[in-house]
């Protein structure tokens, strides 16, 4: 039986609350596992497949490598642009 977006959103909210509480209690490994589960569920809700995620990661790595090279030429005072934007 397929789950509705509302049900999945409710599960996401619960997982995020669990992650917050565990983070406050310094249970790092479990927080990391929950973060992966949350990402996986968000991808399913938004219709993002593994190939798209891999392409994003590859692009971020290329961008980070070129940014690192150019940063060595620039001053460290300039703000860095964000690589990702969280979508809820």
mmCIF file of N, CA, C and O in Angstrom:
data_model
loop_
_atom_site.group_PDB
_atom_site.id
_atom_site.type_symbol
_atom_site.label_atom_id
_atom_site.label_comp_id
_atom_site.label_asym_id
_atom_site.label_seq_id
_atom_site.Cartn_x
_atom_site.Cartn_y
_atom_site.Cartn_z
ATOM 1 N N UNK A 1 0.841 -1.176 0.000
ATOM 2 C CA UNK A 1 0.000 0.000 0.000
ATOM 3 C C UNK A 1 0.888 1.241 0.000
ATOM 4 O O UNK A 1 1.701 1.432 0.896
ATOM 5 N N UNK A 2 0.781 2.085 -1.001
ATOM 6 C CA UNK A 2 1.625 3.279 -1.058
ATOM 7 C C UNK A 2 1.231 4.292 0.014
ATOM 8 O O UNK A 2 0.078 4.442 0.370
ATOM 9 N N UNK A 3 2.250 4.969 0.528
ATOM 10 C CA UNK A 3 2.018 5.983 1.558
ATOM 11 C C UNK A 3 1.776 7.339 0.905
ATOM 12 O O UNK A 3 2.382 7.675 -0.102
ATOM 13 N N UNK A 4 0.923 8.112 1.525
ATOM 14 C CA UNK A 4 0.675 9.454 1.010
ATOM 15 C C UNK A 4 1.811 10.384 1.417
ATOM 16 O O UNK A 4 2.576 10.109 2.342
ATOM 17 N N UNK A 5 1.907 11.492 0.715
ATOM 18 C CA UNK A 5 2.934 12.484 1.041
ATOM 19 C C UNK A 5 2.761 13.006 2.461
ATOM 20 O O UNK A 5 3.743 13.286 3.140
ATOM 21 N N UNK A 6 1.514 13.134 2.914
ATOM 22 C CA UNK A 6 1.266 13.622 4.274
ATOM 23 C C UNK A 6 1.817 12.646 5.311
ATOM 24 O O UNK A 6 2.410 13.053 6.312
ATOM 25 N N UNK A 7 1.631 11.351 5.071
ATOM 26 C CA UNK A 7 2.155 10.348 5.998
ATOM 27 C C UNK A 7 3.678 10.382 6.024
ATOM 28 O O UNK A 7 4.286 10.326 7.098
ATOM 29 N N UNK A 8 4.272 10.462 4.854
ATOM 30 C CA UNK A 8 5.730 10.502 4.788
ATOM 31 C C UNK A 8 6.279 11.771 5.422
ATOM 32 O O UNK A 8 7.324 11.742 6.088
ATOM 33 N N UNK A 9 5.605 12.884 5.243
ATOM 34 C CA UNK A 9 6.033 14.137 5.867
ATOM 35 C C UNK A 9 5.968 14.016 7.378
ATOM 36 O O UNK A 9 6.853 14.495 8.094
ATOM 37 N N UNK A 10 4.931 13.358 7.890
ATOM 38 C CA UNK A 10 4.808 13.141 9.334
ATOM 39 C C UNK A 10 5.954 12.277 9.856
ATOM 40 O O UNK A 10 6.527 12.552 10.917
ATOM 41 N N UNK A 11 6.306 11.258 9.101
ATOM 42 C CA UNK A 11 7.430 10.397 9.489
ATOM 43 C C UNK A 11 8.723 11.206 9.490
ATOM 44 O O UNK A 11 9.546 11.092 10.419
ATOM 45 N N UNK A 12 8.911 12.046 8.474
ATOM 46 C CA UNK A 12 10.105 12.903 8.413
ATOM 47 C C UNK A 12 10.200 13.809 9.640
ATOM 48 O O UNK A 12 11.276 13.949 10.235
ATOM 49 N N UNK A 13 9.094 14.417 10.003
ATOM 50 C CA UNK A 13 9.088 15.302 11.177
ATOM 51 C C UNK A 13 9.452 14.535 12.442
ATOM 52 O O UNK A 13 10.215 15.030 13.277
ATOM 53 N N UNK A 14 8.931 13.330 12.571
ATOM 54 C CA UNK A 14 9.253 12.508 13.743
ATOM 55 C C UNK A 14 10.730 12.137 13.760
ATOM 56 O O UNK A 14 11.394 12.236 14.807
ATOM 57 N N UNK A 15 11.264 11.729 12.608
ATOM 58 C CA UNK A 15 12.684 11.378 12.536
ATOM 59 C C UNK A 15 13.571 12.583 12.837
ATOM 60 O O UNK A 15 14.596 12.448 13.525
ATOM 61 N N UNK A 16 13.191 13.743 12.347
ATOM 62 C CA UNK A 16 13.980 14.944 12.609
ATOM 63 C C UNK A 16 13.961 15.313 14.089
ATOM 64 O O UNK A 16 14.977 15.745 14.644
ATOM 65 N N UNK A 17 12.827 15.145 14.736
ATOM 66 C CA UNK A 17 12.743 15.406 16.178
ATOM 67 C C UNK A 17 13.615 14.405 16.946
ATOM 68 O O UNK A 17 14.332 14.785 17.878
ATOM 69 N N UNK A 18 13.568 13.145 16.541
ATOM 70 C CA UNK A 18 14.423 12.133 17.174
ATOM 71 C C UNK A 18 15.893 12.483 16.994
ATOM 72 O O UNK A 18 16.691 12.378 17.936
ATOM 73 N N UNK A 19 16.249 12.919 15.795
ATOM 74 C CA UNK A 19 17.643 13.294 15.526
ATOM 75 C C UNK A 19 18.061 14.468 16.396
ATOM 76 O O UNK A 19 19.174 14.496 16.931
ATOM 77 N N UNK A 20 17.162 15.436 16.574
ATOM 78 C CA UNK A 20 17.477 16.604 17.402
ATOM 79 C C UNK A 20 17.734 16.184 18.845
ATOM 80 O O UNK A 20 18.734 16.585 19.455
ATOM 81 N N UNK A 21 16.860 15.359 19.391
ATOM 82 C CA UNK A 21 17.000 14.911 20.786
ATOM 83 C C UNK A 21 18.274 14.094 20.955
ATOM 84 O O UNK A 21 19.032 14.287 21.921
ATOM 85 N N UNK A 22 18.530 13.199 20.033
ATOM 86 C CA UNK A 22 19.749 12.389 20.116
ATOM 87 C C UNK A 22 20.990 13.260 19.997
ATOM 88 O O UNK A 22 22.001 13.019 20.671
ATOM 89 N N UNK A 23 20.932 14.278 19.153
ATOM 90 C CA UNK A 23 22.061 15.199 19.022
ATOM 91 C C UNK A 23 22.335 15.944 20.313
ATOM 92 O O UNK A 23 23.490 16.133 20.706
ATOM 93 N N UNK A 24 21.266 16.366 20.980
ATOM 94 C CA UNK A 24 21.420 17.051 22.265
ATOM 95 C C UNK A 24 22.032 16.139 23.323
ATOM 96 O O UNK A 24 22.670 16.609 24.262
ATOM 97 N N UNK A 25 21.830 14.829 23.160
ATOM 98 C CA UNK A 25 22.370 13.859 24.106
ATOM 99 C C UNK A 25 23.664 13.215 23.615
ATOM 100 O O UNK A 25 24.114 12.209 24.163
ATOM 101 N N UNK A 26 24.235 13.794 22.558
ATOM 102 C CA UNK A 26 25.549 13.402 22.044
ATOM 103 C C UNK A 26 25.625 11.929 21.641
ATOM 104 O O UNK A 26 26.602 11.249 21.922
ATOM 105 N N UNK A 27 24.599 11.446 20.950
ATOM 106 C CA UNK A 27 24.583 10.084 20.428
ATOM 107 C C UNK A 27 24.883 10.186 18.929
ATOM 108 O O UNK A 27 24.020 10.003 18.075
ATOM 109 N N UNK A 28 26.130 10.501 18.639
ATOM 110 C CA UNK A 28 26.541 10.897 17.297
ATOM 111 C C UNK A 28 26.290 9.832 16.229
ATOM 112 O O UNK A 28 25.792 10.144 15.150
ATOM 113 N N UNK A 29 26.643 8.579 16.488
ATOM 114 C CA UNK A 29 26.494 7.547 15.469
ATOM 115 C C UNK A 29 25.037 7.362 15.068
ATOM 116 O O UNK A 29 24.707 7.234 13.884
ATOM 117 N N UNK A 30 24.140 7.401 16.046
ATOM 118 C CA UNK A 30 22.720 7.244 15.758
ATOM 119 C C UNK A 30 22.192 8.465 15.012
ATOM 120 O O UNK A 30 21.363 8.339 14.104
ATOM 121 N N UNK A 31 22.682 9.644 15.367
ATOM 122 C CA UNK A 31 22.294 10.867 14.657
ATOM 123 C C UNK A 31 22.703 10.757 13.187
ATOM 124 O O UNK A 31 21.923 11.111 12.289
ATOM 125 N N UNK A 32 23.885 10.256 12.927
ATOM 126 C CA UNK A 32 24.350 10.103 11.548
ATOM 127 C C UNK A 32 23.484 9.107 10.782
ATOM 128 O O UNK A 32 23.134 9.332 9.629
ATOM 129 N N UNK A 33 23.126 7.993 11.431
ATOM 130 C CA UNK A 33 22.256 7.015 10.776
ATOM 131 C C UNK A 33 20.882 7.605 10.475
ATOM 132 O O UNK A 33 20.321 7.391 9.389
ATOM 133 N N UNK A 34 20.337 8.349 11.423
ATOM 134 C CA UNK A 34 19.041 8.989 11.189
ATOM 135 C C UNK A 34 19.127 10.015 10.067
ATOM 136 O O UNK A 34 18.187 10.149 9.272
ATOM 137 N N UNK A 35 20.236 10.720 9.984
ATOM 138 C CA UNK A 35 20.409 11.697 8.909
ATOM 139 C C UNK A 35 20.365 11.019 7.549
ATOM 140 O O UNK A 35 19.767 11.550 6.595
ATOM 141 N N UNK A 36 20.962 9.851 7.448
ATOM 142 C CA UNK A 36 20.932 9.103 6.195
ATOM 143 C C UNK A 36 19.511 8.653 5.878
ATOM 144 O O UNK A 36 19.042 8.766 4.739
ATOM 145 N N UNK A 37 18.800 8.162 6.896
ATOM 146 C CA UNK A 37 17.414 7.735 6.699
ATOM 147 C C UNK A 37 16.538 8.915 6.275
ATOM 148 O O UNK A 37 15.691 8.787 5.378
ATOM 149 N N UNK A 38 16.750 10.061 6.892
ATOM 150 C CA UNK A 38 15.977 11.261 6.554
ATOM 151 C C UNK A 38 16.264 11.680 5.114
ATOM 152 O O UNK A 38 15.334 11.998 4.353
ATOM 153 N N UNK A 39 17.525 11.676 4.717
ATOM 154 C CA UNK A 39 17.885 12.019 3.341
ATOM 155 C C UNK A 39 17.219 11.060 2.359
ATOM 156 O O UNK A 39 16.638 11.476 1.357
ATOM 157 N N UNK A 40 17.281 9.758 2.648
ATOM 158 C CA UNK A 40 16.678 8.760 1.768
ATOM 159 C C UNK A 40 15.178 8.993 1.619
ATOM 160 O O UNK A 40 14.640 8.955 0.512
ATOM 161 N N UNK A 41 14.505 9.261 2.727
ATOM 162 C CA UNK A 41 13.066 9.490 2.684
ATOM 163 C C UNK A 41 12.726 10.785 1.945
ATOM 164 O O UNK A 41 11.789 10.829 1.147
ATOM 165 N N UNK A 42 13.503 11.829 2.175
ATOM 166 C CA UNK A 42 13.279 13.085 1.450
ATOM 167 C C UNK A 42 13.451 12.890 -0.051
ATOM 168 O O UNK A 42 12.711 13.455 -0.861
ATOM 169 N N UNK A 43 14.443 12.109 -0.430
ATOM 170 C CA UNK A 43 14.656 11.829 -1.846
ATOM 171 C C UNK A 43 13.440 11.121 -2.441
ATOM 172 O O UNK A 43 13.011 11.449 -3.552
ATOM 173 N N UNK A 44 12.883 10.172 -1.705
ATOM 174 C CA UNK A 44 11.697 9.467 -2.191
ATOM 175 C C UNK A 44 10.509 10.418 -2.329
ATOM 176 O O UNK A 44 9.799 10.386 -3.331
ATOM 177 N N UNK A 45 10.315 11.281 -1.343
ATOM 178 C CA UNK A 45 9.197 12.227 -1.374
ATOM 179 C C UNK A 45 9.352 13.196 -2.544
ATOM 180 O O UNK A 45 8.377 13.517 -3.234
ATOM 181 N N UNK A 46 10.567 13.667 -2.781
ATOM 182 C CA UNK A 46 10.816 14.659 -3.838
ATOM 183 C C UNK A 46 11.054 14.033 -5.201
ATOM 184 O O UNK A 46 11.196 14.744 -6.192
ATOM 185 N N UNK A 47 11.134 12.708 -5.274
ATOM 186 C CA UNK A 47 11.339 12.042 -6.554
ATOM 187 C C UNK A 47 12.756 12.131 -7.075
ATOM 188 O O UNK A 47 12.980 12.105 -8.279
ATOM 189 N N UNK A 48 13.725 12.222 -6.173
ATOM 190 C CA UNK A 48 15.133 12.289 -6.558
ATOM 191 C C UNK A 48 15.685 10.870 -6.543
ATOM 192 O O UNK A 48 15.577 10.167 -5.536
ATOM 193 N N UNK A 49 16.269 10.436 -7.660
ATOM 194 C CA UNK A 49 16.816 9.078 -7.669
ATOM 195 C C UNK A 49 18.318 9.094 -7.358
ATOM 196 O O UNK A 49 18.948 10.141 -7.246
ATOM 197 N N UNK A 50 18.875 7.900 -7.205
ATOM 198 C CA UNK A 50 20.281 7.772 -6.810
ATOM 199 C C UNK A 50 21.227 8.386 -7.843
ATOM 200 O O UNK A 50 22.260 8.950 -7.485
ATOM 201 N N UNK A 51 20.882 8.287 -9.125
ATOM 202 C CA UNK A 51 21.735 8.856 -10.168
ATOM 203 C C UNK A 51 21.812 10.376 -10.034
ATOM 204 O O UNK A 51 22.878 10.967 -10.210
ATOM 205 N N UNK A 52 20.688 11.013 -9.713
ATOM 206 C CA UNK A 52 20.685 12.468 -9.525
ATOM 207 C C UNK A 52 21.508 12.863 -8.306
ATOM 208 O O UNK A 52 22.242 13.858 -8.336
ATOM 209 N N UNK A 53 21.404 12.089 -7.229
ATOM 210 C CA UNK A 53 22.200 12.375 -6.031
ATOM 211 C C UNK A 53 23.686 12.217 -6.334
ATOM 212 O O UNK A 53 24.502 13.045 -5.943
ATOM 213 N N UNK A 54 24.029 11.169 -7.061
ATOM 214 C CA UNK A 54 25.438 10.943 -7.415
ATOM 215 C C UNK A 54 25.961 12.094 -8.283
ATOM 216 O O UNK A 54 27.074 12.577 -8.092
ATOM 217 N N UNK A 55 25.144 12.554 -9.219
ATOM 218 C CA UNK A 55 25.549 13.670 -10.076
ATOM 219 C C UNK A 55 25.768 14.930 -9.238
ATOM 220 O O UNK A 55 26.719 15.684 -9.467
ATOM 221 N N UNK A 56 24.889 15.162 -8.267
ATOM 222 C CA UNK A 56 25.051 16.317 -7.377
ATOM 223 C C UNK A 56 26.347 16.215 -6.588
ATOM 224 O O UNK A 56 27.110 17.179 -6.502
ATOM 225 N N UNK A 57 26.609 15.044 -6.027
ATOM 226 C CA UNK A 57 27.841 14.849 -5.246
ATOM 227 C C UNK A 57 29.076 15.041 -6.114
ATOM 228 O O UNK A 57 30.046 15.687 -5.690
ATOM 229 N N UNK A 58 29.051 14.494 -7.338
ATOM 230 C CA UNK A 58 30.188 14.666 -8.248
ATOM 231 C C UNK A 58 30.414 16.141 -8.561
ATOM 232 O O UNK A 58 31.547 16.619 -8.567
ATOM 233 N N UNK A 59 29.338 16.863 -8.812
ATOM 234 C CA UNK A 59 29.454 18.291 -9.111
ATOM 235 C C UNK A 59 29.993 19.056 -7.905
ATOM 236 O O UNK A 59 30.818 19.965 -8.059
ATOM 237 N N UNK A 60 29.534 18.694 -6.721
ATOM 238 C CA UNK A 60 30.032 19.354 -5.506
ATOM 239 C C UNK A 60 31.513 19.096 -5.324
ATOM 240 O O UNK A 60 32.265 20.006 -4.946
ATOM 241 N N UNK A 61 31.961 17.866 -5.591
ATOM 242 C CA UNK A 61 33.387 17.551 -5.464
ATOM 243 C C UNK A 61 34.208 18.337 -6.486
ATOM 244 O O UNK A 61 35.273 18.856 -6.153
ATOM 245 N N UNK A 62 33.716 18.428 -7.717
ATOM 246 C CA UNK A 62 34.424 19.224 -8.733
ATOM 247 C C UNK A 62 34.468 20.687 -8.321
ATOM 248 O O UNK A 62 35.498 21.348 -8.442
ATOM 249 N N UNK A 63 33.346 21.184 -7.836
ATOM 250 C CA UNK A 63 33.283 22.577 -7.403
ATOM 251 C C UNK A 63 34.194 22.842 -6.222
ATOM 252 O O UNK A 63 34.862 23.873 -6.158
ATOM 253 N N UNK A 64 34.239 21.897 -5.281
ATOM 254 C CA UNK A 64 35.092 22.068 -4.112
ATOM 255 C C UNK A 64 36.562 22.052 -4.517
ATOM 256 O O UNK A 64 37.365 22.826 -3.982
ATOM 257 N N UNK A 65 36.923 21.198 -5.469
ATOM 258 C CA UNK A 65 38.318 21.132 -5.920
ATOM 259 C C UNK A 65 38.720 22.422 -6.615
ATOM 260 O O UNK A 65 39.793 22.972 -6.358
ATOM 261 N N UNK A 66 37.862 22.927 -7.496
ATOM 262 C CA UNK A 66 38.214 24.166 -8.201
ATOM 263 C C UNK A 66 38.168 25.358 -7.255
ATOM 264 O O UNK A 66 38.961 26.282 -7.371
ATOM 265 N N UNK A 67 37.237 25.325 -6.306
ATOM 266 C CA UNK A 67 37.151 26.407 -5.323
ATOM 267 C C UNK A 67 38.379 26.416 -4.421
ATOM 268 O O UNK A 67 38.891 27.472 -4.075
ATOM 269 N N UNK A 68 38.848 25.235 -4.062
ATOM 270 C CA UNK A 68 40.047 25.144 -3.224
ATOM 271 C C UNK A 68 41.251 25.725 -3.945
ATOM 272 O O UNK A 68 42.058 26.439 -3.350
ATOM 273 N N UNK A 69 41.353 25.438 -5.229
ATOM 274 C CA UNK A 69 42.472 25.971 -6.009
ATOM 275 C C UNK A 69 42.376 27.486 -6.127
ATOM 276 O O UNK A 69 43.379 28.186 -5.979
ATOM 277 N N UNK A 70 41.178 27.993 -6.368
ATOM 278 C CA UNK A 70 41.038 29.443 -6.510
ATOM 279 C C UNK A 70 41.122 30.143 -5.159
ATOM 280 O O UNK A 70 41.546 31.292 -5.082
ATOM 281 N N UNK A 71 40.732 29.465 -4.092
ATOM 282 C CA UNK A 71 40.786 30.061 -2.757
ATOM 283 C C UNK A 71 42.227 30.327 -2.342
ATOM 284 O O UNK A 71 42.503 31.303 -1.649
ATOM 285 N N UNK A 72 43.122 29.471 -2.763
ATOM 286 C CA UNK A 72 44.516 29.695 -2.411
ATOM 287 C C UNK A 72 45.041 30.973 -3.052
ATOM 288 O O UNK A 72 45.991 31.565 -2.564
ATOM 289 N N UNK A 73 44.387 31.415 -4.123
ATOM 290 C CA UNK A 73 44.789 32.644 -4.798
ATOM 291 C C UNK A 73 44.076 33.864 -4.217
ATOM 292 O O UNK A 73 44.501 34.984 -4.426
ATOM 293 N N UNK A 74 42.951 33.641 -3.524
ATOM 294 C CA UNK A 74 42.166 34.747 -2.989
ATOM 295 C C UNK A 74 42.417 34.873 -1.487
ATOM 296 O O UNK A 74 42.992 34.002 -0.861
ATOM 297 N N UNK A 75 41.909 35.952 -0.929
ATOM 298 C CA UNK A 75 42.034 36.115 0.512
ATOM 299 C C UNK A 75 41.007 35.244 1.212
ATOM 300 O O UNK A 75 39.956 34.917 0.669
ATOM 301 N N UNK A 76 41.274 34.895 2.451
ATOM 302 C CA UNK A 76 40.379 34.056 3.236
ATOM 303 C C UNK A 76 39.205 34.839 3.809
ATOM 304 O O UNK A 76 38.294 34.273 4.387
ATOM 305 N N UNK A 77 39.194 36.165 3.638
ATOM 306 C CA UNK A 77 38.143 37.009 4.200
ATOM 307 C C UNK A 77 36.836 36.957 3.422
ATOM 308 O O UNK A 77 35.800 37.365 3.931
ATOM 309 N N UNK A 78 36.859 36.487 2.199
ATOM 310 C CA UNK A 78 35.653 36.478 1.383
ATOM 311 C C UNK A 78 34.725 35.343 1.811
ATOM 312 O O UNK A 78 35.178 34.230 2.052
ATOM 313 N N UNK A 79 33.401 35.613 1.923
ATOM 314 C CA UNK A 79 32.470 34.564 2.320
ATOM 315 C C UNK A 79 32.332 33.503 1.232
ATOM 316 O O UNK A 79 32.442 33.784 0.048
ATOM 317 N N UNK A 80 32.093 32.293 1.657
ATOM 318 C CA UNK A 80 31.935 31.158 0.753
ATOM 319 C C UNK A 80 30.456 30.969 0.441
ATOM 320 O O UNK A 80 29.622 31.001 1.333
ATOM 321 N N UNK A 81 30.129 30.740 -0.807
ATOM 322 C CA UNK A 81 28.724 30.528 -1.151
ATOM 323 C C UNK A 81 28.292 29.130 -0.729
ATOM 324 O O UNK A 81 29.079 28.188 -0.763
ATOM 325 N N UNK A 82 27.049 28.978 -0.296
ATOM 326 C CA UNK A 82 26.577 27.664 0.145
ATOM 327 C C UNK A 82 26.517 26.678 -1.022
ATOM 328 O O UNK A 82 26.175 27.050 -2.138
ATOM 329 N N UNK A 83 26.845 25.414 -0.747
ATOM 330 C CA UNK A 83 26.812 24.386 -1.765
ATOM 331 C C UNK A 83 25.428 23.773 -1.913
ATOM 332 O O UNK A 83 25.020 23.382 -2.982
ATOM 333 N N UNK A 84 24.700 23.677 -0.807
ATOM 334 C CA UNK A 84 23.380 23.056 -0.825
ATOM 335 C C UNK A 84 22.379 23.927 -0.110
ATOM 336 O O UNK A 84 22.711 24.684 0.783
ATOM 337 N N UNK A 85 21.136 23.770 -0.483
ATOM 338 C CA UNK A 85 20.047 24.446 0.192
ATOM 339 C C UNK A 85 19.085 23.356 0.650
ATOM 340 O O UNK A 85 18.668 22.512 -0.139
ATOM 341 N N UNK A 86 18.732 23.358 1.929
ATOM 342 C CA UNK A 86 17.826 22.346 2.478
ATOM 343 C C UNK A 86 16.412 22.635 1.997
ATOM 344 O O UNK A 86 15.934 23.745 2.078
ATOM 345 N N UNK A 87 15.763 21.613 1.465
ATOM 346 C CA UNK A 87 14.387 21.735 0.993
ATOM 347 C C UNK A 87 13.529 20.853 1.863
ATOM 348 O O UNK A 87 13.787 19.681 2.046
ATOM 349 N N UNK A 88 12.510 21.471 2.454
ATOM 350 C CA UNK A 88 11.597 20.697 3.300
ATOM 351 C C UNK A 88 10.275 20.538 2.635
ATOM 352 O O UNK A 88 9.841 21.263 1.849
#
